[in-house]
CSV table of C-alpha atoms in Angstrom, one decimal:
chain,number,residue,atom,x,y,z
A,1,MET,CA,152.7,-6.9,238.3
A,2,ASP,CA,154.0,-7.6,241.8
A,3,LYS,CA,156.6,-5.5,243.6
A,4,ARG,CA,159.5,-7.8,242.9
A,5,ALA,CA,158.7,-8.2,239.2
A,6,LYS,CA,158.5,-4.4,238.9
A,7,ILE,CA,161.8,-3.9,240.7
A,8,THR,CA,163.4,-6.5,238.4
A,9,GLU,CA,162.0,-4.7,235.4
A,10,ILE,CA,163.4,-1.3,236.5
A,11,ILE,CA,166.8,-2.8,237.1
A,12,GLU,CA,166.9,-4.4,233.7
A,13,THR,CA,165.7,-1.2,232.0
A,14,VAL,CA,168.3,0.9,233.8
A,15,SER,CA,171.2,-1.5,233.4
A,16,LYS,CA,170.1,-2.9,230.0
A,17,LYS,CA,171.1,-6.3,231.3
A,18,LYS,CA,169.3,-9.3,232.8
A,19,ALA,CA,168.8,-9.0,236.5
A,20,PRO,CA,170.6,-11.5,238.8
A,21,GLY,CA,168.9,-13.6,241.5
A,22,PRO,CA,167.0,-11.7,244.3
A,23,ASP,CA,169.8,-12.1,246.8
A,24,GLU,CA,172.7,-11.5,244.4
A,25,SER,CA,174.6,-8.2,244.6
A,26,LEU,CA,173.7,-5.7,241.8
A,27,PHE,CA,177.0,-4.0,242.4
A,28,ASP,CA,179.4,-7.0,242.7
A,29,SER,CA,177.9,-8.5,239.5
A,30,GLY,CA,178.8,-5.2,237.7
A,31,LEU,CA,175.1,-4.7,236.8
A,32,LEU,CA,174.8,-1.2,238.4
A,33,ASP,CA,177.7,1.2,238.2
A,34,SER,CA,177.9,4.4,240.2
A,35,PHE,CA,175.9,6.4,237.6
A,36,ALA,CA,173.2,3.7,237.1
A,37,LEU,CA,172.4,3.7,240.8
A,38,PRO,CA,170.8,7.2,241.0
A,39,ASP,CA,168.8,6.4,237.8
A,40,MET,CA,167.4,3.2,239.5
A,41,VAL,CA,166.5,5.1,242.7
A,42,SER,CA,164.7,7.8,240.7
A,43,GLU,CA,162.8,5.1,238.7
A,44,LEU,CA,161.8,3.3,242.0
A,45,GLU,CA,160.4,6.6,243.3
A,46,ALA,CA,158.4,7.1,240.2
A,47,ALA,CA,157.1,3.6,239.9
A,48,PHE,CA,156.1,3.1,243.5
A,49,GLY,CA,155.0,6.7,244.3
A,50,VAL,CA,157.5,7.2,247.1
A,51,LYS,CA,160.0,9.8,248.1
A,52,ILE,CA,163.3,8.4,249.2
A,53,PRO,CA,164.8,10.8,251.7
A,54,ASP,CA,168.5,11.6,251.5
A,55,SER,CA,169.1,10.0,254.9
A,56,ASP,CA,168.2,6.7,253.2
A,57,LEU,CA,170.5,7.1,250.3
A,58,ASN,CA,172.9,4.4,251.4
A,59,PRO,CA,173.9,2.2,248.5
A,60,ARG,CA,173.7,-0.9,250.7
A,61,LYS,CA,169.9,-0.5,250.9
A,62,PHE,CA,169.8,-1.0,247.1
A,63,ASP,CA,172.4,-3.8,246.7
A,64,THR,CA,170.0,-6.7,246.0
A,65,ILE,CA,166.4,-7.1,244.8
A,66,GLU,CA,165.5,-8.5,248.2
A,67,ARG,CA,166.9,-5.4,250.0
A,68,ILE,CA,165.2,-3.0,247.6
A,69,GLU,CA,161.9,-4.8,248.1
A,70,SER,CA,162.3,-4.8,251.9
A,71,TYR,CA,163.2,-1.1,251.9
A,72,LEU,CA,160.3,-0.2,249.8
A,73,GLU,CA,157.9,-2.1,252.1
A,74,SER,CA,159.4,-0.2,255.1
A,75,LEU,CA,158.3,3.1,253.4
A,76,GLN,CA,154.7,2.0,252.7
B,1,MET,CA,184.4,39.3,242.4
B,2,ASN,CA,187.7,38.8,240.5
B,3,PHE,CA,189.4,35.5,239.9
B,4,GLY,CA,192.9,34.1,239.5
B,5,ALA,CA,194.5,30.7,239.1
B,6,ALA,CA,197.8,28.8,239.3
B,7,LEU,CA,198.7,25.5,237.7
B,8,PRO,CA,202.0,23.6,238.0
B,9,ALA,CA,204.0,23.5,234.8
B,10,ARG,CA,204.5,19.8,234.8
B,11,VAL,CA,201.9,18.0,232.6
B,12,VAL,CA,201.3,14.4,233.5
B,13,THR,CA,199.6,12.5,230.7
B,14,ASN,CA,197.6,9.3,230.8
B,15,ASP,CA,200.5,7.6,229.0
B,16,GLU,CA,202.8,8.5,231.8
B,17,LEU,CA,200.5,7.3,234.5
B,18,SER,CA,199.4,4.1,232.8
B,19,GLY,CA,202.5,2.2,233.8
B,20,GLN,CA,202.3,3.2,237.4
B,21,VAL,CA,198.6,2.3,237.9
B,22,GLY,CA,198.6,-0.7,235.6
B,23,ARG,CA,195.9,0.5,233.2
B,24,THR,CA,196.1,1.8,229.7
B,25,ALA,CA,195.8,5.4,228.7
B,26,ASP,CA,192.6,4.6,226.9
B,27,TRP,CA,191.1,3.0,230.1
B,28,ILE,CA,191.9,6.2,232.1
B,29,ARG,CA,190.3,8.4,229.4
B,30,ASN,CA,187.2,6.2,229.1
B,31,VAL,CA,186.5,6.0,232.8
B,32,SER,CA,187.2,9.6,233.7
B,33,GLY,CA,187.2,11.8,230.6
B,34,ILE,CA,190.7,13.0,231.8
B,35,GLU,CA,193.5,13.4,229.2
B,36,GLU,CA,196.1,14.9,231.5
B,37,ARG,CA,196.7,16.6,234.9
B,38,ARG,CA,199.3,18.9,236.5
B,39,TYR,CA,201.6,17.9,239.3
B,40,VAL,CA,203.8,20.1,241.4
B,41,GLY,CA,207.5,19.0,241.6
B,42,GLU,CA,209.0,17.5,244.8
B,43,GLU,CA,209.5,20.9,246.3
B,44,GLY,CA,206.1,22.4,245.4
B,45,SER,CA,203.5,23.0,248.1
B,46,VAL,CA,199.9,24.1,248.7
B,47,VAL,CA,201.3,27.5,249.9
B,48,ASP,CA,203.3,28.0,246.7
B,49,LEU,CA,200.3,27.4,244.5
B,50,ALA,CA,198.0,29.4,246.8
B,51,TRP,CA,200.3,32.4,246.8
B,52,GLU,CA,200.6,32.2,243.0
B,53,ALA,CA,196.8,32.1,242.5
B,54,ALA,CA,196.4,34.9,245.1
B,55,THR,CA,198.9,37.1,243.3
B,56,ASP,CA,197.3,36.5,239.9
B,57,CYS,CA,193.9,37.3,241.4
B,58,LEU,CA,195.1,40.6,243.0
B,59,ALA,CA,196.9,41.6,239.8
B,60,ARG,CA,193.7,41.0,237.7
B,61,ALA,CA,191.7,43.1,240.2
B,62,GLY,CA,194.3,45.8,240.3
B,63,MET,CA,194.5,45.6,244.1
B,64,GLU,CA,197.3,45.5,246.7
B,65,ALA,CA,197.4,42.8,249.3
B,66,SER,CA,197.6,45.5,252.0
B,67,GLU,CA,194.0,46.5,251.1
B,68,LEU,CA,192.6,43.1,252.2
B,69,GLY,CA,190.5,42.7,255.3
B,70,LEU,CA,190.5,39.0,255.5
B,71,ILE,CA,192.0,35.9,253.8
B,72,LEU,CA,190.2,32.5,253.6
B,73,VAL,CA,192.3,29.6,252.4
B,74,SER,CA,190.6,26.3,251.5
B,75,SER,CA,192.8,23.1,251.3
B,76,GLY,CA,192.1,19.5,252.0
B,77,THR,CA,195.8,18.7,251.3
B,78,PRO,CA,197.9,20.8,253.7
B,79,ALA,CA,201.4,19.7,254.5
B,80,ARG,CA,200.8,19.4,258.2
B,81,GLN,CA,198.0,19.3,260.8
B,82,PHE,CA,198.5,22.9,262.0
B,83,PRO,CA,199.0,25.7,261.4
B,84,GLY,CA,197.3,25.4,258.0
B,85,PRO,CA,198.5,27.2,254.9
B,86,ALA,CA,196.4,30.4,255.5
B,87,SER,CA,199.0,32.1,257.8
B,88,GLN,CA,201.8,31.3,255.4
B,89,VAL,CA,199.9,32.6,252.4
B,90,ALA,CA,199.3,35.9,254.3
B,91,LYS,CA,203.0,36.1,255.1
B,92,ARG,CA,204.0,35.4,251.5
B,93,LEU,CA,201.7,38.3,250.5
B,94,GLY,CA,203.6,40.6,252.8
B,95,LEU,CA,200.9,40.8,255.5
B,96,ASP,CA,201.6,40.5,259.2
B,97,GLU,CA,198.3,41.5,260.8
B,98,THR,CA,195.5,40.7,258.3
B,99,PRO,CA,193.5,37.7,259.7
B,100,ALA,CA,193.9,34.5,257.6
B,101,VAL,CA,191.7,31.5,258.2
B,102,ASP,CA,191.9,27.9,257.0
B,103,ILE,CA,188.9,26.1,255.6
B,104,PRO,CA,189.9,22.4,255.5
B,105,ILE,CA,186.8,20.9,254.0
B,106,ALA,CA,188.2,19.7,250.6
B,107,SER,CA,186.0,19.9,247.5
B,108,ALA,CA,183.3,22.3,248.6
B,109,GLY,CA,185.8,24.6,250.4
B,110,GLY,CA,186.1,27.1,247.6
B,111,LEU,CA,182.4,27.6,247.3
B,112,PHE,CA,181.9,27.7,251.1
B,113,ALA,CA,184.7,30.3,251.4
B,114,MET,CA,183.2,32.5,248.7
B,115,ALA,CA,179.8,32.4,250.5
B,116,MET,CA,181.3,33.3,253.8
B,117,ALA,CA,183.4,36.0,252.2
B,118,ASP,CA,180.2,37.5,250.8
B,119,ASP,CA,178.7,37.5,254.3
B,120,MET,CA,181.9,39.1,255.8
B,121,ALA,CA,183.1,41.6,253.1
B,122,GLU,CA,180.8,44.4,254.1
B,123,LYS,CA,182.2,44.3,257.7
B,124,ARG,CA,185.8,43.3,257.1
B,125,GLY,CA,186.6,44.8,253.8
B,126,PRO,CA,187.8,42.9,250.7
B,127,VAL,CA,188.1,39.2,251.3
B,128,LEU,CA,190.6,37.1,249.3
B,129,VAL,CA,189.5,33.5,248.9
B,130,VAL,CA,192.2,31.0,247.9
B,131,ALA,CA,191.7,27.3,247.3
B,132,ALA,CA,194.8,25.2,246.7
B,133,GLU,CA,195.4,21.5,246.5
B,134,VAL,CA,198.3,19.2,246.0
B,135,MET,CA,196.2,16.1,245.3
B,136,SER,CA,199.0,14.2,243.7
B,137,ARG,CA,200.6,13.4,247.0
B,138,ILE,CA,197.4,11.8,248.2
B,139,ALA,CA,196.3,10.1,245.0
B,140,MET,CA,199.8,8.6,244.3
B,141,ARG,CA,200.2,7.2,247.9
B,142,GLU,CA,201.0,3.5,247.9
B,143,PRO,CA,199.2,1.2,247.5
B,144,LEU,CA,197.9,2.8,244.4
B,145,GLU,CA,194.3,2.3,243.5
B,146,ALA,CA,193.9,2.9,239.8
B,147,GLY,CA,190.3,4.0,240.0
B,148,ILE,CA,191.3,6.9,242.3
B,149,SER,CA,194.9,7.7,241.5
B,150,VAL,CA,194.2,8.8,237.9
B,151,LEU,CA,191.4,11.2,238.9
B,152,PHE,CA,193.3,14.0,240.6
B,153,GLY,CA,195.6,16.9,239.8
B,154,ASP,CA,197.3,19.8,241.5
B,155,GLY,CA,196.3,23.5,241.2
B,156,ALA,CA,194.9,26.6,242.9
B,157,GLY,CA,192.3,29.2,242.3
B,158,ALA,CA,191.5,32.5,243.9
B,159,CYS,CA,188.6,34.9,244.2
B,160,LEU,CA,188.5,38.4,245.5
B,161,VAL,CA,185.2,39.2,247.1
B,162,HIS,CA,185.0,43.0,247.2
B,163,PRO,CA,182.0,44.8,248.9
B,164,GLU,CA,181.8,47.3,246.1
B,165,GLU,CA,183.9,46.4,243.0
B,166,GLY,CA,184.7,43.5,240.7
B,167,LYS,CA,183.7,41.8,237.5
B,168,ALA,CA,180.8,40.0,239.1
B,169,ARG,CA,178.7,40.3,242.3
B,170,ILE,CA,177.2,37.5,244.4
B,171,ILE,CA,173.4,37.7,244.5
B,172,GLY,CA,172.5,34.5,246.3
B,173,SER,CA,173.9,31.3,247.8
B,174,ARG,CA,173.2,28.3,249.8
B,175,MET,CA,175.5,26.0,251.8
B,176,ALA,CA,174.5,22.7,253.3
B,177,THR,CA,176.2,19.9,255.4
B,178,ASP,CA,175.1,16.4,256.3
B,179,GLY,CA,177.6,14.5,258.4
B,180,ALA,CA,175.7,11.2,258.2
B,181,PHE,CA,177.8,10.1,255.3
B,182,ALA,CA,181.2,11.6,256.4
B,183,GLU,CA,182.8,8.1,256.3
B,184,ASP,CA,182.0,7.7,252.6
B,185,LEU,CA,184.7,10.2,251.4
B,186,ARG,CA,187.5,10.9,253.8
B,187,LEU,CA,191.3,11.2,254.2
B,188,GLU,CA,192.7,9.8,257.4
B,189,PHE,CA,196.2,10.9,258.6
B,190,GLY,CA,198.9,9.2,256.5
B,191,ALA,CA,196.4,7.1,254.5
B,192,GLY,CA,195.1,7.2,251.0
B,193,LEU,CA,191.8,8.7,249.9
B,194,ALA,CA,188.9,6.5,251.0
B,195,MET,CA,185.9,6.9,248.7
B,196,ASN,CA,182.6,5.1,248.4
B,197,GLY,CA,182.1,6.1,244.8
B,198,ARG,CA,178.5,4.9,244.7
B,199,SER,CA,177.5,6.9,247.7
B,200,VAL,CA,179.3,10.0,246.5
B,201,ILE,CA,177.6,9.9,243.0
B,202,LEU,CA,174.2,9.0,244.4
B,203,HIS,CA,174.2,12.0,246.8
B,204,ALA,CA,175.8,14.4,244.4
B,205,SER,CA,173.4,13.5,241.6
B,206,ARG,CA,170.5,14.5,243.8
B,207,LYS,CA,171.8,17.2,246.0
B,208,LEU,CA,173.5,19.4,243.4
B,209,PRO,CA,170.5,19.9,241.0
B,210,ARG,CA,168.3,20.5,244.0
B,211,VAL,CA,170.5,23.2,245.6
B,212,ILE,CA,171.1,24.9,242.2
B,213,LEU,CA,167.4,25.1,241.5
B,214,GLN,CA,166.7,26.4,245.1
B,215,VAL,CA,169.2,29.2,244.7
B,216,LEU,CA,167.9,30.1,241.2
B,217,GLU,CA,164.3,30.1,242.4
B,218,GLU,CA,165.1,32.3,245.4
B,219,GLN,CA,166.4,34.9,243.0
B,220,GLY,CA,163.6,34.5,240.4
B,221,VAL,CA,166.0,33.1,237.8
B,222,THR,CA,165.4,30.0,235.7
B,223,ALA,CA,168.1,27.5,234.8
B,224,ARG,CA,168.0,28.6,231.2
B,225,ASP,CA,168.6,32.3,232.3
B,226,VAL,CA,172.1,31.3,233.5
B,227,GLU,CA,174.9,31.8,230.9
B,228,VAL,CA,177.4,29.4,232.4
B,229,TYR,CA,177.6,26.9,235.3
B,230,LEU,CA,181.0,26.8,237.0
B,231,MET,CA,180.8,23.5,238.9
B,232,HIS,CA,183.4,21.7,240.9
B,233,GLN,CA,185.3,19.7,238.3
B,234,ALA,CA,184.9,16.2,239.9
B,235,ASN,CA,183.7,14.1,237.1
B,236,GLN,CA,182.4,14.9,233.5
B,237,ASN,CA,179.6,12.3,233.8
B,238,LEU,CA,178.4,14.0,237.0
B,239,MET,CA,178.4,17.5,235.4
B,240,ASP,CA,176.4,16.1,232.5
B,241,ARG,CA,173.9,14.5,234.8
B,242,VAL,CA,173.4,17.7,236.7
B,243,ALA,CA,172.9,19.7,233.5
B,244,ASP,CA,170.3,17.1,232.4
B,245,ALA,CA,168.6,17.2,235.7
B,246,ILE,CA,168.1,21.0,235.7
B,247,GLY,CA,167.2,21.0,232.0
B,248,VAL,CA,170.0,22.9,230.3
B,249,GLU,CA,172.4,21.9,227.6
B,250,ARG,CA,175.5,20.1,228.9
B,251,GLU,CA,177.7,22.7,227.1
B,252,ARG,CA,176.5,25.4,229.6
B,253,PHE,CA,178.6,23.6,232.2
B,254,TYR,CA,182.2,24.8,231.7
B,255,SER,CA,184.6,21.9,231.8
B,256,ASN,CA,188.4,21.7,232.0
B,257,ILE,CA,188.5,18.3,233.7
B,258,ALA,CA,190.2,16.8,230.6
B,259,ARG,CA,193.2,19.1,231.1
B,260,TYR,CA,193.5,19.4,234.9
B,261,ALA,CA,191.6,16.4,236.3
B,262,ASN,CA,189.9,16.9,239.7
B,263,THR,CA,191.8,19.5,241.7
B,264,SER,CA,189.3,19.3,244.6
B,265,SER,CA,188.4,22.7,246.2
B,266,ALA,CA,190.6,24.6,243.6
B,267,SER,CA,188.8,23.3,240.6
B,268,MET,CA,185.7,25.6,240.6
B,269,LEU,CA,187.9,28.7,241.0
B,270,ILE,CA,190.3,27.6,238.3
B,271,ALA,CA,187.3,27.2,236.0
B,272,ALA,CA,186.0,30.6,237.0
B,273,ALA,CA,189.4,32.2,236.3
B,274,GLU,CA,189.6,30.5,232.9
B,275,TRP,CA,186.1,31.3,231.9
B,276,GLY,CA,186.4,34.9,233.1
B,277,LYS,CA,189.6,35.3,231.1
B,278,GLU,CA,188.2,33.7,227.9
B,279,THR,CA,184.7,35.1,227.9
B,280,GLY,CA,184.5,37.8,230.6
B,281,PHE,CA,181.5,38.6,232.8
B,282,GLU,CA,179.2,40.8,230.8
B,283,ALA,CA,176.9,43.2,232.7
B,284,GLY,CA,173.7,41.3,233.8
B,285,GLN,CA,175.0,37.9,232.8
B,286,LYS,CA,174.1,35.2,235.3
B,287,VAL,CA,176.8,32.7,236.4
B,288,CYS,CA,176.0,29.8,238.7
B,289,PHE,CA,178.6,28.1,240.9
B,290,ALA,CA,178.1,24.7,242.5
B,291,ALA,CA,180.1,22.2,244.5
B,292,PHE,CA,179.8,18.9,246.4
B,293,GLY,CA,182.3,17.0,248.4
B,294,ALA,CA,183.5,15.3,251.6
B,295,GLY,CA,181.5,16.0,254.6
B,296,TYR,CA,179.1,15.8,252.8
B,297,HIS,CA,179.3,19.6,252.2
B,298,TRP,CA,177.5,21.1,249.1
B,299,GLY,CA,176.1,24.3,247.9
B,300,ALA,CA,175.4,26.7,245.0
B,301,MET,CA,175.8,30.4,244.4
B,302,LEU,CA,174.4,32.8,241.8
B,303,ALA,CA,176.4,35.7,240.6
B,304,GLU,CA,175.8,38.5,238.1
B,305,GLY,CA,178.4,40.1,235.8
B,306,CYS,CA,179.2,43.7,236.3
B,307,GLU,CA,181.4,44.5,233.3
B,308,GLY,CA,180.1,46.6,230.5
């Protein structure tokens, strides 16, 4: 499974809803509320074997599938 | 340590607020878990509440104000820029030389003041920590934002940190600050509360379990060894998440948020005063405090009961 597909799967698992397009806001669409966001971040860490430092815990980094993908690439 | 609290008599229900914020009482309950909160009247102040909590705490401890070596007053909602409420609280307690210092860091202020009091009590003598907030004047500023206005209430808590006596003693603590996200939770002069809820919850969800487990590990205590967690009463969902993250039943986190809403820095000390009154601090019983708030400032503290 490629990175984007895995991110999409995590978002759909956490939100229990169908993920929007890669450049659509996960927040504005109501897909991720304040409490689903930490769940998604933890799932991303586990799935991609990365540790996201507190300094990177800016919600804007996780607002769209594209941004998440880009951020994860910057870590690896 | 001994504790005390003060809550305004006026109860403000969700029904009463619903018309002002344009949401139903059920909506308020569902998004926050809050049933009601307390508001001071038009004449009520941070100093009034702080003095009442301080007096309650000293009475429970059987101590006179004149025996205090230092007073620390936490408030994020003082009536003016300076002087803060600390000097007036000292005056209301009948003191005219005892040093009294303000700690204006909002939600984590009660915890930070307790940790500093623990560091200073040996040298200065008994330290009275007071945390008092009139959040209603901030939360109900126009234009009202329903998602914020309904979350807060007024109240005060107090804690006497005595170098030798008390119902509980502090055995370890950690404080932490990261100003990188200071803009995400702030109160500008004359403005309403500005809160990036996603950032607050994201950071609190990760930092609180981590700091709690660090403090427990430093003292050789497991999360399940702790009888009760007295956490800043910001949000029921957040408390539940922290309980889940450290692996204890959610019921171990004392909660009064349904009755008082979020009283910022006062909330943890109000919870401690209530829990102490209802249950007491049995000898050897472990109690863990934790708070997170604007700054971001956060921390945790482990205490042990001293009563027989």
